[in-house]
mmCIF file of C-alpha atoms and ligand atoms in Angstrom:
data_model
loop_
_atom_site.group_PDB
_atom_site.id
_atom_site.type_symbol
_atom_site.label_atom_id
_atom_site.label_comp_id
_atom_site.label_asym_id
_atom_site.label_seq_id
_atom_site.Cartn_x
_atom_site.Cartn_y
_atom_site.Cartn_z
ATOM 1 C CA MET A 221 0.000 0.000 0.000
ATOM 2 C CA ILE A 222 1.382 3.411 -0.909
ATOM 3 C CA THR A 223 1.313 6.589 1.124
ATOM 4 C CA VAL A 224 -0.930 9.564 0.477
ATOM 5 C CA HIS A 225 2.069 11.567 -0.658
ATOM 6 C CA GLU A 226 3.149 8.871 -3.130
ATOM 7 C CA ALA A 227 -0.402 8.533 -4.430
ATOM 8 C CA TYR A 228 -0.679 12.286 -4.809
ATOM 9 C CA GLN A 229 2.646 12.449 -6.699
ATOM 10 C CA ALA A 230 1.592 9.595 -8.991
ATOM 11 C CA VAL A 231 -1.648 11.398 -9.823
ATOM 12 C CA ILE A 232 0.054 14.742 -10.451
ATOM 13 C CA GLU A 233 2.610 13.089 -12.740
ATOM 14 C CA LYS A 234 -0.189 12.074 -15.088
ATOM 15 C CA ALA A 235 -1.447 15.636 -15.406
ATOM 16 C CA LEU A 236 -0.419 16.745 -18.906
ATOM 17 C CA PRO A 237 -1.312 20.332 -19.814
ATOM 18 C CA ALA A 238 -4.867 20.612 -21.123
ATOM 19 C CA ALA A 239 -5.529 21.815 -24.667
ATOM 20 C CA ILE A 240 -6.555 25.442 -25.116
ATOM 21 C CA GLU A 241 -9.882 26.637 -26.517
ATOM 22 C CA SER A 242 -11.547 30.012 -26.975
ATOM 23 C CA VAL A 243 -14.858 30.784 -25.313
ATOM 24 C CA HIS A 244 -17.067 33.843 -25.085
ATOM 25 C CA PHE A 245 -15.990 35.762 -22.001
ATOM 26 C CA MET A 246 -19.407 35.387 -20.385
ATOM 27 C CA LYS A 247 -19.025 31.613 -20.608
ATOM 28 C CA SER A 248 -15.616 31.669 -18.933
ATOM 29 C CA ARG A 249 -16.550 31.746 -15.243
ATOM 30 C CA GLY A 250 -14.802 28.979 -13.289
ATOM 31 C CA ARG A 251 -12.500 28.242 -16.243
ATOM 32 C CA VAL A 252 -8.710 28.583 -16.199
ATOM 33 C CA LEU A 253 -7.231 31.442 -18.227
ATOM 34 C CA ARG A 254 -4.444 30.362 -20.603
ATOM 35 C CA GLU A 255 -3.313 33.726 -21.982
ATOM 36 C CA SER A 256 -2.004 37.012 -20.651
ATOM 37 C CA ILE A 257 -4.579 39.756 -20.794
ATOM 38 C CA ILE A 258 -2.841 42.980 -21.758
ATOM 39 C CA SER A 259 -4.398 46.369 -21.260
ATOM 40 C CA ASP A 260 -5.246 47.880 -24.650
ATOM 41 C CA ARG A 261 -5.332 51.415 -23.154
ATOM 42 C CA ASP A 262 -4.207 53.195 -20.051
ATOM 43 C CA LEU A 263 -6.452 52.524 -17.073
ATOM 44 C CA PRO A 264 -8.170 54.845 -16.585
ATOM 45 C CA PRO A 265 -7.846 55.842 -20.245
ATOM 46 C CA PHE A 266 -8.152 59.569 -19.487
ATOM 47 C CA ASP A 267 -8.028 61.862 -16.438
ATOM 48 C CA ARG A 268 -11.383 60.756 -15.102
ATOM 49 C CA VAL A 269 -13.464 63.055 -12.926
ATOM 50 C CA MET A 270 -14.577 61.269 -9.754
ATOM 51 C CA MET A 271 -17.171 63.718 -8.374
ATOM 52 C CA ASP A 272 -19.963 65.861 -9.743
ATOM 53 C CA GLY A 273 -18.884 69.483 -9.249
ATOM 54 C CA ILE A 274 -16.698 72.119 -10.899
ATOM 55 C CA ALA A 275 -13.288 71.814 -12.550
ATOM 56 C CA ILE A 276 -10.850 74.678 -11.913
ATOM 57 C CA ARG A 277 -7.183 75.542 -12.060
ATOM 58 C CA TYR A 278 -5.501 74.723 -8.745
ATOM 59 C CA ALA A 279 -3.150 77.705 -9.201
ATOM 60 C CA ALA A 280 -6.124 80.079 -9.353
ATOM 61 C CA PHE A 281 -7.391 78.792 -6.007
ATOM 62 C CA GLN A 282 -3.882 79.173 -4.568
ATOM 63 C CA GLU A 283 -3.860 82.796 -5.679
ATOM 64 C CA GLY A 284 -6.981 83.377 -3.579
ATOM 65 C CA ILE A 285 -9.724 83.225 -6.181
ATOM 66 C CA ARG A 286 -12.926 81.762 -4.656
ATOM 67 C CA ALA A 287 -15.600 82.881 -7.155
ATOM 68 C CA PHE A 288 -15.358 81.112 -10.530
ATOM 69 C CA LYS A 289 -17.461 82.014 -13.541
ATOM 70 C CA ILE A 290 -19.119 78.982 -15.083
ATOM 71 C CA GLN A 291 -17.956 78.628 -18.672
ATOM 72 C CA GLU A 292 -20.034 75.574 -19.635
ATOM 73 C CA VAL A 293 -21.231 72.168 -18.471
ATOM 74 C CA GLN A 294 -19.407 68.992 -19.484
ATOM 75 C CA ALA A 295 -21.212 65.680 -19.060
ATOM 76 C CA ALA A 296 -19.685 62.199 -18.852
ATOM 77 C CA GLY A 297 -19.333 60.904 -22.382
ATOM 78 C CA ALA A 298 -18.855 64.414 -23.848
ATOM 79 C CA PRO A 299 -15.570 65.228 -25.613
ATOM 80 C CA ARG A 300 -12.955 67.059 -23.563
ATOM 81 C CA SER A 301 -13.555 70.800 -23.290
ATOM 82 C CA SER A 302 -10.946 73.454 -22.570
ATOM 83 C CA LEU A 303 -11.035 75.843 -19.626
ATOM 84 C CA LYS A 304 -10.330 79.327 -20.878
ATOM 85 C CA ALA A 305 -10.280 82.076 -18.238
ATOM 86 C CA LYS A 306 -8.114 81.761 -15.137
ATOM 87 C CA ASP A 307 -11.109 82.576 -12.900
ATOM 88 C CA GLY A 308 -13.419 80.356 -14.955
ATOM 89 C CA CYS A 309 -14.695 76.871 -14.186
ATOM 90 C CA ILE A 310 -16.529 74.106 -15.953
ATOM 91 C CA GLU A 311 -19.372 72.231 -14.314
ATOM 92 C CA ILE A 312 -18.252 68.647 -14.633
ATOM 93 C CA MET A 313 -19.855 65.268 -14.018
ATOM 94 C CA THR A 314 -18.473 62.009 -12.619
ATOM 95 C CA GLY A 315 -16.990 59.951 -15.426
ATOM 96 C CA ALA A 316 -16.213 62.975 -17.619
ATOM 97 C CA VAL A 317 -12.740 63.796 -18.978
ATOM 98 C CA LEU A 318 -10.962 66.491 -16.981
ATOM 99 C CA PRO A 319 -11.005 69.621 -19.221
ATOM 100 C CA GLU A 320 -7.805 70.985 -20.694
ATOM 101 C CA HIS A 321 -6.143 73.584 -18.381
ATOM 102 C CA ALA A 322 -8.151 72.351 -15.358
ATOM 103 C CA ASP A 323 -6.516 70.165 -12.724
ATOM 104 C CA SER A 324 -8.814 70.008 -9.700
ATOM 105 C CA VAL A 325 -12.427 69.161 -9.123
ATOM 106 C CA ILE A 326 -14.465 70.608 -6.274
ATOM 107 C CA ARG A 327 -17.623 68.714 -5.489
ATOM 108 C CA TYR A 328 -21.024 70.414 -5.603
ATOM 109 C CA GLU A 329 -21.370 69.929 -1.824
ATOM 110 C CA ASP A 330 -18.495 72.430 -1.337
ATOM 111 C CA VAL A 331 -19.766 75.057 -3.774
ATOM 112 C CA ILE A 332 -22.674 77.516 -3.878
ATOM 113 C CA ILE A 333 -23.745 78.465 -7.381
ATOM 114 C CA ASP A 334 -25.431 81.802 -7.853
ATOM 115 C CA HIS A 335 -26.100 83.643 -11.148
ATOM 116 C CA GLY A 336 -23.557 81.659 -13.078
ATOM 117 C CA ILE A 337 -20.822 82.005 -10.447
ATOM 118 C CA ALA A 338 -19.548 79.052 -8.411
ATOM 119 C CA ASN A 339 -18.441 80.214 -4.935
ATOM 120 C CA ILE A 340 -16.114 77.797 -3.200
ATOM 121 C CA GLN A 341 -16.968 77.168 0.451
ATOM 122 C CA ILE A 342 -13.873 75.306 1.584
ATOM 123 C CA GLU A 343 -10.516 76.637 2.669
ATOM 124 C CA ALA A 344 -8.123 74.088 1.258
ATOM 125 C CA ILE A 345 -7.956 71.922 -1.844
ATOM 126 C CA LYS A 346 -5.317 69.654 -3.292
ATOM 127 C CA PRO A 347 -3.992 69.551 -6.826
ATOM 128 C CA SER A 348 -5.660 66.752 -8.811
ATOM 129 C CA GLN A 349 -8.256 66.253 -6.128
ATOM 130 C CA ASN A 350 -11.221 64.151 -7.207
ATOM 131 C CA VAL A 351 -9.399 63.210 -10.399
ATOM 132 C CA HIS A 352 -8.459 59.610 -11.200
ATOM 133 C CA LEU A 353 -5.365 60.285 -13.289
ATOM 134 C CA GLN A 354 -4.831 58.551 -16.603
ATOM 135 C CA GLY A 355 -2.817 55.336 -16.392
ATOM 136 C CA THR A 356 -2.522 55.301 -12.599
ATOM 137 C CA ASP A 357 -4.199 51.867 -12.313
ATOM 138 C CA ARG A 358 -2.397 50.255 -15.253
ATOM 139 C CA LYS A 359 -0.381 51.560 -18.191
ATOM 140 C CA ARG A 360 -1.307 50.529 -21.702
ATOM 141 C CA GLY A 361 0.507 47.308 -22.638
ATOM 142 C CA THR A 362 0.823 45.970 -19.098
ATOM 143 C CA GLU A 363 -0.363 42.518 -18.090
ATOM 144 C CA VAL A 364 -3.625 42.775 -16.170
ATOM 145 C CA LEU A 365 -4.355 39.034 -15.883
ATOM 146 C CA ILE A 366 -1.865 36.200 -15.901
ATOM 147 C CA PRO A 367 -2.296 32.688 -17.300
ATOM 148 C CA GLY A 368 -3.523 30.242 -14.675
ATOM 149 C CA THR A 369 -6.078 32.621 -13.204
ATOM 150 C CA ILE A 370 -9.346 30.926 -12.292
ATOM 151 C CA ILE A 371 -11.900 33.237 -13.826
ATOM 152 C CA GLY A 372 -14.488 34.861 -11.565
ATOM 153 C CA ALA A 373 -16.574 38.015 -11.489
ATOM 154 C CA ALA A 374 -13.596 40.424 -11.245
ATOM 155 C CA GLU A 375 -11.894 38.843 -14.282
ATOM 156 C CA ILE A 376 -15.164 38.992 -16.261
ATOM 157 C CA GLY A 377 -15.246 42.737 -15.508
ATOM 158 C CA VAL A 378 -11.655 43.123 -16.763
ATOM 159 C CA PHE A 379 -12.462 41.237 -19.997
ATOM 160 C CA ALA A 380 -15.444 43.496 -20.600
ATOM 161 C CA SER A 381 -13.420 46.615 -19.826
ATOM 162 C CA LEU A 382 -10.578 45.690 -22.146
ATOM 163 C CA GLY A 383 -12.821 44.509 -24.964
ATOM 164 C CA VAL A 384 -11.797 40.856 -24.656
ATOM 165 C CA ASP A 385 -14.767 39.148 -26.260
ATOM 166 C CA GLN A 386 -13.227 35.704 -26.730
ATOM 167 C CA VAL A 387 -10.911 34.353 -24.081
ATOM 168 C CA LYS A 388 -8.432 31.461 -24.221
ATOM 169 C CA VAL A 389 -9.051 28.890 -21.493
ATOM 170 C CA SER A 390 -8.089 25.299 -20.759
ATOM 171 C CA ARG A 391 -10.339 22.786 -22.428
ATOM 172 C CA ASN A 392 -12.087 20.858 -19.700
ATOM 173 C CA PRO A 393 -11.821 17.081 -19.840
ATOM 174 C CA THR A 394 -14.908 15.148 -20.823
ATOM 175 C CA CYS A 395 -15.914 12.999 -17.916
ATOM 176 C CA THR A 396 -18.368 10.307 -16.907
ATOM 177 C CA ILE A 397 -19.093 9.537 -13.283
ATOM 178 C CA ILE A 398 -20.047 5.912 -12.796
ATOM 179 C CA SER A 399 -21.936 4.535 -9.827
ATOM 180 C CA THR A 400 -21.843 0.811 -9.191
ATOM 181 C CA GLY A 401 -23.850 -1.457 -6.940
ATOM 182 C CA ASP A 402 -26.941 -3.695 -6.968
ATOM 183 C CA GLU A 403 -28.199 -2.047 -3.791
ATOM 184 C CA LEU A 404 -28.617 1.357 -5.431
ATOM 185 C CA VAL A 405 -31.834 2.770 -6.848
ATOM 186 C CA GLU A 406 -32.665 6.057 -8.552
ATOM 187 C CA VAL A 407 -33.348 9.237 -6.610
ATOM 188 C CA ASN A 408 -37.040 9.302 -7.507
ATOM 189 C CA GLU A 409 -37.609 5.663 -6.482
ATOM 190 C CA ILE A 410 -38.743 4.394 -3.093
ATOM 191 C CA PRO A 411 -35.972 2.022 -1.986
ATOM 192 C CA LEU A 412 -36.893 -1.419 -0.669
ATOM 193 C CA ALA A 413 -35.686 -2.301 2.829
ATOM 194 C CA HIS A 414 -32.345 -3.605 1.505
ATOM 195 C CA GLN A 415 -31.731 -0.784 -0.956
ATOM 196 C CA ILE A 416 -30.481 2.803 -0.834
ATOM 197 C CA ARG A 417 -30.654 5.660 -3.303
ATOM 198 C CA ARG A 418 -27.530 6.274 -5.313
ATOM 199 C CA SER A 419 -26.396 9.595 -3.951
ATOM 200 C CA ASN A 420 -22.622 9.852 -4.204
ATOM 201 C CA VAL A 421 -22.420 10.410 -7.874
ATOM 202 C CA PHE A 422 -24.671 13.451 -7.651
ATOM 203 C CA MET A 423 -22.431 14.865 -4.959
ATOM 204 C CA LEU A 424 -19.336 14.166 -7.098
ATOM 205 C CA GLN A 425 -21.004 15.544 -10.218
ATOM 206 C CA SER A 426 -21.968 18.776 -8.505
ATOM 207 C CA GLN A 427 -18.488 19.123 -7.031
ATOM 208 C CA MET A 428 -16.988 18.759 -10.528
ATOM 209 C CA GLU A 429 -19.216 21.612 -11.672
ATOM 210 C CA SER A 430 -17.191 23.913 -9.432
ATOM 211 C CA PHE A 431 -14.447 23.460 -12.062
ATOM 212 C CA GLY A 432 -16.949 24.115 -14.834
ATOM 213 C CA ILE A 433 -16.840 20.420 -15.719
ATOM 214 C CA ILE A 434 -20.218 19.106 -16.747
ATOM 215 C CA ALA A 435 -19.847 15.362 -16.208
ATOM 216 C CA GLU A 436 -22.205 12.690 -17.490
ATOM 217 C CA GLN A 437 -23.458 9.905 -15.265
ATOM 218 C CA ILE A 438 -24.195 6.236 -15.617
ATOM 219 C CA HIS A 439 -25.142 3.472 -13.181
ATOM 220 C CA LEU A 440 -23.752 -0.060 -13.484
ATOM 221 C CA LEU A 441 -24.945 -3.175 -11.712
ATOM 222 C CA ASP A 442 -22.460 -5.477 -9.972
ATOM 223 C CA ASN A 443 -22.208 -7.722 -13.029
ATOM 224 C CA GLN A 444 -18.762 -8.234 -14.490
ATOM 225 C CA ASP A 445 -19.836 -8.479 -18.152
ATOM 226 C CA HIS A 446 -22.151 -5.507 -17.869
ATOM 227 C CA ILE A 447 -19.429 -3.407 -16.238
ATOM 228 C CA LYS A 448 -16.876 -4.451 -18.850
ATOM 229 C CA PHE A 449 -19.175 -3.697 -21.788
ATOM 230 C CA GLN A 450 -20.073 -0.230 -20.512
ATOM 231 C CA VAL A 451 -16.624 0.803 -19.288
ATOM 232 C CA GLU A 452 -15.076 -0.275 -22.603
ATOM 233 C CA LYS A 453 -17.435 2.073 -24.444
ATOM 234 C CA LEU A 454 -16.674 4.928 -22.066
ATOM 235 C CA LEU A 455 -12.910 4.446 -22.383
ATOM 236 C CA LYS A 456 -13.292 5.225 -26.106
ATOM 237 C CA LYS A 457 -15.383 8.307 -25.495
ATOM 238 C CA GLN A 458 -14.173 10.246 -22.451
ATOM 239 C CA ASP A 459 -10.971 11.805 -21.110
ATOM 240 C CA LEU A 460 -11.721 10.979 -17.509
ATOM 241 C CA LEU A 461 -13.703 8.286 -15.734
ATOM 242 C CA ILE A 462 -14.624 8.679 -12.096
ATOM 243 C CA ILE A 463 -16.006 5.493 -10.642
ATOM 244 C CA SER A 464 -17.686 5.158 -7.281
ATOM 245 C CA GLY A 465 -17.719 1.790 -5.564
ATOM 246 C CA GLY A 466 -16.760 -1.736 -6.509
ATOM 247 C CA VAL A 467 -13.035 -1.329 -5.800
ATOM 248 C CA SER A 468 -12.734 -2.998 -2.396
ATOM 249 C CA LYS A 469 -12.221 -6.638 -1.467
ATOM 250 C CA GLY A 470 -15.872 -7.733 -1.822
ATOM 251 C CA LYS A 471 -16.930 -10.708 -3.999
ATOM 252 C CA TYR A 472 -18.733 -8.326 -6.351
ATOM 253 C CA ASP A 473 -16.091 -5.613 -6.461
ATOM 254 C CA TYR A 474 -15.245 -6.285 -10.109
ATOM 255 C CA LEU A 475 -13.716 -3.003 -11.098
ATOM 256 C CA PRO A 476 -10.006 -3.635 -10.527
ATOM 257 C CA THR A 477 -10.231 -6.847 -12.612
ATOM 258 C CA VAL A 478 -12.355 -5.319 -15.343
ATOM 259 C CA LEU A 479 -10.160 -2.248 -15.641
ATOM 260 C CA THR A 480 -7.041 -4.375 -15.939
ATOM 261 C CA ASP A 481 -8.761 -6.627 -18.508
ATOM 262 C CA LEU A 482 -9.631 -3.552 -20.554
ATOM 263 C CA GLY A 483 -5.978 -2.511 -20.667
ATOM 264 C CA VAL A 484 -6.143 0.237 -18.075
ATOM 265 C CA GLN A 485 -2.743 0.207 -16.439
ATOM 266 C CA LYS A 486 -3.037 0.196 -12.673
ATOM 267 C CA ILE A 487 -0.871 2.933 -11.197
ATOM 268 C CA PHE A 488 -1.856 2.136 -7.642
ATOM 269 C CA HIS A 489 -4.564 0.432 -5.656
ATOM 270 C CA LYS A 490 -5.049 1.233 -1.966
ATOM 271 C CA VAL A 491 -3.622 4.200 -0.155
ATOM 272 C CA LYS A 492 -2.618 4.533 3.493
ATOM 273 C CA GLN A 493 -5.479 6.815 4.396
ATOM 274 C CA ARG A 494 -8.848 6.921 6.079
ATOM 275 C CA PRO A 495 -11.350 7.265 4.657
ATOM 276 C CA GLY A 496 -10.668 6.247 1.070
ATOM 277 C CA LYS A 497 -8.207 3.390 1.478
ATOM 278 C CA PRO A 498 -9.448 1.236 -1.454
ATOM 279 C CA PHE A 499 -8.854 4.055 -4.007
ATOM 280 C CA TRP A 500 -7.680 2.678 -7.389
ATOM 281 C CA PHE A 501 -6.006 4.853 -10.023
ATOM 282 C CA GLY A 502 -4.995 3.941 -13.531
ATOM 283 C CA LYS A 503 -4.329 5.098 -17.070
ATOM 284 C CA HIS A 504 -5.389 3.588 -20.376
ATOM 285 C CA PRO A 505 -2.806 3.668 -23.198
ATOM 286 C CA SER A 506 -5.178 6.033 -25.043
ATOM 287 C CA GLY A 507 -4.586 8.569 -22.246
ATOM 288 C CA VAL A 508 -7.898 8.126 -20.422
ATOM 289 C CA LEU A 509 -7.433 8.400 -16.666
ATOM 290 C CA VAL A 510 -9.544 6.325 -14.312
ATOM 291 C CA PHE A 511 -10.135 7.416 -10.742
ATOM 292 C CA ALA A 512 -11.963 4.513 -9.103
ATOM 293 C CA LEU A 513 -13.074 5.774 -5.712
ATOM 294 C CA PRO A 514 -14.491 3.704 -2.884
ATOM 295 C CA GLY A 515 -18.281 3.892 -2.766
ATOM 296 C CA ASN A 516 -18.701 5.165 0.746
ATOM 297 C CA PRO A 517 -19.835 8.766 0.396
ATOM 298 C CA VAL A 518 -17.250 10.361 2.655
ATOM 299 C CA SER A 519 -14.452 8.276 1.113
ATOM 300 C CA SER A 520 -15.440 9.225 -2.395
ATOM 301 C CA LEU A 521 -15.568 12.927 -1.540
ATOM 302 C CA VAL A 522 -12.188 12.812 0.232
ATOM 303 C CA CYS A 523 -10.609 11.168 -2.817
ATOM 304 C CA LEU A 524 -12.274 13.657 -5.134
ATOM 305 C CA VAL A 525 -10.998 16.733 -3.296
ATOM 306 C CA LYS A 526 -7.571 15.304 -2.515
ATOM 307 C CA TYR A 527 -6.736 13.639 -5.834
ATOM 308 C CA VAL A 528 -9.170 14.565 -8.606
ATOM 309 C CA HIS A 529 -9.124 18.264 -7.716
ATOM 310 C CA GLN A 530 -5.340 18.350 -7.494
ATOM 311 C CA TYR A 531 -5.133 16.518 -10.813
ATOM 312 C CA LEU A 532 -7.448 19.097 -12.352
ATOM 313 C CA TYR A 533 -5.511 22.070 -10.984
ATOM 314 C CA ASN A 534 -2.369 20.680 -12.599
ATOM 315 C CA HIS A 535 -3.972 19.502 -15.835
ATOM 316 C CA LEU A 536 -5.848 22.759 -16.336
ATOM 317 C CA LYS A 537 -2.718 24.704 -15.304
ATOM 318 C CA ALA A 538 -4.618 26.622 -12.647
ATOM 319 C CA LYS A 539 -2.752 28.622 -10.041
ATOM 320 C CA SER A 540 -4.058 27.066 -6.868
ATOM 321 C CA THR A 541 -3.523 27.948 -3.264
ATOM 322 C CA SER A 542 -3.023 25.339 -0.565
ATOM 323 C CA PRO A 543 -5.045 26.541 2.402
ATOM 324 C CA LYS A 544 -4.192 25.472 5.911
ATOM 325 C CA ALA A 545 -6.223 25.712 9.073
ATOM 326 C CA ILE A 546 -5.664 25.557 12.791
ATOM 327 C CA LEU A 547 -7.165 22.655 14.709
ATOM 328 C CA THR A 548 -9.511 23.858 17.470
ATOM 329 C CA SER A 549 -9.574 20.719 19.639
ATOM 330 C CA GLN A 550 -7.462 17.652 20.228
ATOM 331 C CA ILE A 551 -7.924 14.600 17.982
ATOM 332 C CA ILE A 552 -6.625 11.120 18.760
ATOM 333 C CA PHE A 553 -6.237 8.850 15.734
ATOM 334 C CA LYS A 554 -4.240 5.656 16.214
ATOM 335 C CA PRO A 555 -4.206 3.756 12.895
ATOM 336 C CA ASP A 556 -1.055 4.049 10.802
ATOM 337 C CA LEU A 557 -2.948 6.020 8.162
ATOM 338 C CA ASP A 558 -3.348 9.640 7.080
ATOM 339 C CA TYR A 559 -6.667 10.830 8.423
ATOM 340 C CA PHE A 560 -8.945 13.204 6.541
ATOM 341 C CA LEU A 561 -10.989 14.701 9.331
ATOM 342 C CA PRO A 562 -14.290 16.411 8.401
ATOM 343 C CA VAL A 563 -14.134 19.981 9.713
ATOM 344 C CA LYS A 564 -16.348 23.017 9.885
ATOM 345 C CA VAL A 565 -14.286 26.042 8.892
ATOM 346 C CA ASP A 566 -14.461 29.347 10.724
ATOM 347 C CA TYR A 567 -13.058 32.240 8.710
ATOM 348 C CA SER A 568 -14.063 34.976 11.120
ATOM 349 C CA GLY A 569 -10.784 35.230 13.054
ATOM 350 C CA ALA A 570 -7.234 36.172 12.091
ATOM 351 C CA GLN A 571 -6.493 32.526 11.247
ATOM 352 C CA ILE A 572 -8.693 29.957 9.541
ATOM 353 C CA GLU A 573 -9.997 27.585 12.197
ATOM 354 C CA ALA A 574 -10.946 23.943 11.624
ATOM 355 C CA ILE A 575 -13.559 22.656 14.036
ATOM 356 C CA PRO A 576 -13.640 18.845 14.035
ATOM 357 C CA GLN A 577 -16.881 17.156 12.952
ATOM 358 C CA PRO A 578 -15.711 13.518 12.958
ATOM 359 C CA GLY A 579 -19.179 12.026 12.356
ATOM 360 C CA GLN A 580 -19.697 8.279 12.277
ATOM 361 C CA GLY A 581 -17.113 7.434 9.634
ATOM 362 C CA SER A 582 -17.000 6.973 5.898
ATOM 363 C CA GLY A 583 -20.675 6.104 5.452
ATOM 364 C CA ASP A 584 -21.964 9.129 7.316
ATOM 365 C CA PHE A 585 -22.888 11.321 4.386
ATOM 366 C CA ALA A 586 -25.371 13.305 6.470
ATOM 367 C CA ASN A 587 -22.453 14.560 8.571
ATOM 368 C CA LEU A 588 -20.911 16.172 5.484
ATOM 369 C CA VAL A 589 -23.451 18.990 5.707
ATOM 370 C CA ASN A 590 -21.981 19.916 9.103
ATOM 371 C CA ALA A 591 -18.516 20.278 7.613
ATOM 372 C CA ASP A 592 -16.900 22.348 4.845
ATOM 373 C CA GLY A 593 -13.889 20.211 4.062
ATOM 374 C CA PHE A 594 -11.297 17.788 5.383
ATOM 375 C CA LEU A 595 -8.275 18.556 7.514
ATOM 376 C CA HIS A 596 -5.353 16.370 6.461
ATOM 377 C CA LEU A 597 -3.785 14.829 9.588
ATOM 378 C CA PRO A 598 -0.616 12.935 8.603
ATOM 379 C CA ARG A 599 0.220 9.418 9.770
ATOM 380 C CA GLY A 600 3.142 8.873 12.099
ATOM 381 C CA GLN A 601 1.538 10.465 15.123
ATOM 382 C CA GLU A 602 -1.506 9.549 17.204
ATOM 383 C CA GLN A 603 -2.255 12.827 18.847
ATOM 384 C CA PHE A 604 -3.126 16.061 17.043
ATOM 385 C CA ASN A 605 -3.271 19.020 19.358
ATOM 386 C CA LYS A 606 -5.374 22.104 19.546
ATOM 387 C CA GLY A 607 -3.520 24.993 17.867
ATOM 388 C CA GLU A 608 -1.619 22.832 15.344
ATOM 389 C CA ILE A 609 -1.877 23.747 11.680
ATOM 390 C CA TYR A 610 -2.696 21.254 8.905
ATOM 391 C CA PRO A 611 -3.600 21.346 5.190
ATOM 392 C CA LEU A 612 -7.250 21.856 4.427
ATOM 393 C CA HIS A 613 -9.191 20.421 1.489
ATOM 394 C CA LEU A 614 -12.455 22.237 0.988
ATOM 395 C CA TYR A 615 -15.575 21.045 -0.758
ATOM 396 C CA ARG A 616 -17.562 24.106 0.232
ATOM 397 C CA ASN A 617 -16.776 27.466 -1.316
ATOM 398 C CA PRO A 618 -15.758 29.927 1.421
ATOM 399 C CA VAL A 619 -17.848 32.754 -0.063
ATOM 400 C CA LEU A 620 -21.111 30.810 0.164
HETATM 401 P P1 AMP B 802 -18.417 -0.301 -2.303
HETATM 402 O O1 AMP B 802 -17.241 0.631 -2.426
HETATM 403 O O2 AMP B 802 -19.047 -0.622 -3.609
HETATM 404 O O3 AMP B 802 -18.074 -1.499 -1.486
HETATM 405 O O4 AMP B 802 -19.482 0.509 -1.477
HETATM 406 C C1 AMP B 802 -19.218 0.921 -0.164
HETATM 407 C C2 AMP B 802 -20.467 1.469 0.471
HETATM 408 O O5 AMP B 802 -20.861 2.658 -0.202
HETATM 409 C C3 AMP B 802 -21.660 0.548 0.416
HETATM 410 O O6 AMP B 802 -22.390 0.645 1.617
HETATM 411 C C4 AMP B 802 -22.466 1.081 -0.742
HETATM 412 O O7 AMP B 802 -23.834 0.791 -0.639
HETATM 413 C C5 AMP B 802 -22.196 2.555 -0.657
HETATM 414 N N1 AMP B 802 -22.297 3.170 -1.971
HETATM 415 C C6 AMP B 802 -21.668 2.771 -3.082
HETATM 416 N N2 AMP B 802 -21.970 3.557 -4.112
HETATM 417 C C7 AMP B 802 -22.827 4.481 -3.639
HETATM 418 C C8 AMP B 802 -23.535 5.576 -4.230
HETATM 419 N N3 AMP B 802 -23.398 5.891 -5.522
HETATM 420 N N4 AMP B 802 -24.316 6.312 -3.423
HETATM 421 C C9 AMP B 802 -24.431 6.012 -2.109
HETATM 422 N N5 AMP B 802 -23.820 5.002 -1.517
HETATM 423 C C10 AMP B 802 -23.030 4.234 -2.263
HETATM 424 MG MG1 MG B 803 -20.466 -1.909 -4.260
#
């Protein structure tokens, strides 16, 4: 049996860079950017007025002038006007270009306008006040977004701003998630006493959607020929197969045999971890990767976030962070295995806190709603103390 670290390394090694495709920028959320986005103009592109008010010459104010004759009004979207007289001003609106020869904007709140004269009511102003100077955010030609960025709302705003209509992103792998087991029935069925609804695969499928991967689903009975027939077809069609169940030591756990028979090269089977020990990982000569996860719901989710997610970050060339969290109470775990402890995460303090929610083990899917992710407690020690810091694998988005 290999260690979690060895299993992780073996998975990462198989992550070749994904192909690149272009998508409309509004379809790019959650995708991984594969190009530099360069500013096509200075940001802001002109000296942008930030307040509704009047534009004047700072020097005139310094010389003691407080009453400025209104020359004209310049709206946002109007071409740049030019301030003529020294004691003149231009009424100016937020978003407008600062007029030529003007350099300061005084907001309406600090001015009284009477018979075409703007009388300034404040004692001190600064040069360039209320003006967002051209190019102070970014100069034209500078890199605003780097490859590897996972695209979210802020990036969508940058694309729109810079006129990037089509954006180059990693092509997501095509994927089928396979549930196995004679005990499983459909969600809309009433299970008999000895049956349960197949639930895992929906959890895994929805988790894959957080990468923008829309996976298909299929259910297979614990019948060797049936499994072989279906998996063979899928190996020809998809980039990635994620299988749930049928990989342990049971009489009807046919997957390791079937996968080997179909030419999928086993890279490892069984990892020194709990939950998720029976995890099987392999690669078909055609390049298809097979993540065969144990069927227990908690095990399958642990393996998904620890291995499939990390594979995807590498394959899609995403810049990922590796969050860590501080354990809030002592945990004793004696087996010689890495332990993925379900934890509720508290982000409200200076450090991310992981509050243990051990639940009843790998079958306790209901307990997953009490947690946000798994804290990775390494093997080689039995006692994990309050205040110690460990890697965190989240399945719940912190912003939700
Ligand atoms: P297996 O890995 O096939 O031995 O399954 C381990 C446990 O997980 C068994 O109790 C199964 O009934 C359960 N299980 C397997 N697949 C699913 C699934 N798709 N949804 C819910 N439970 C499952
Ligand atoms: Mg099974």
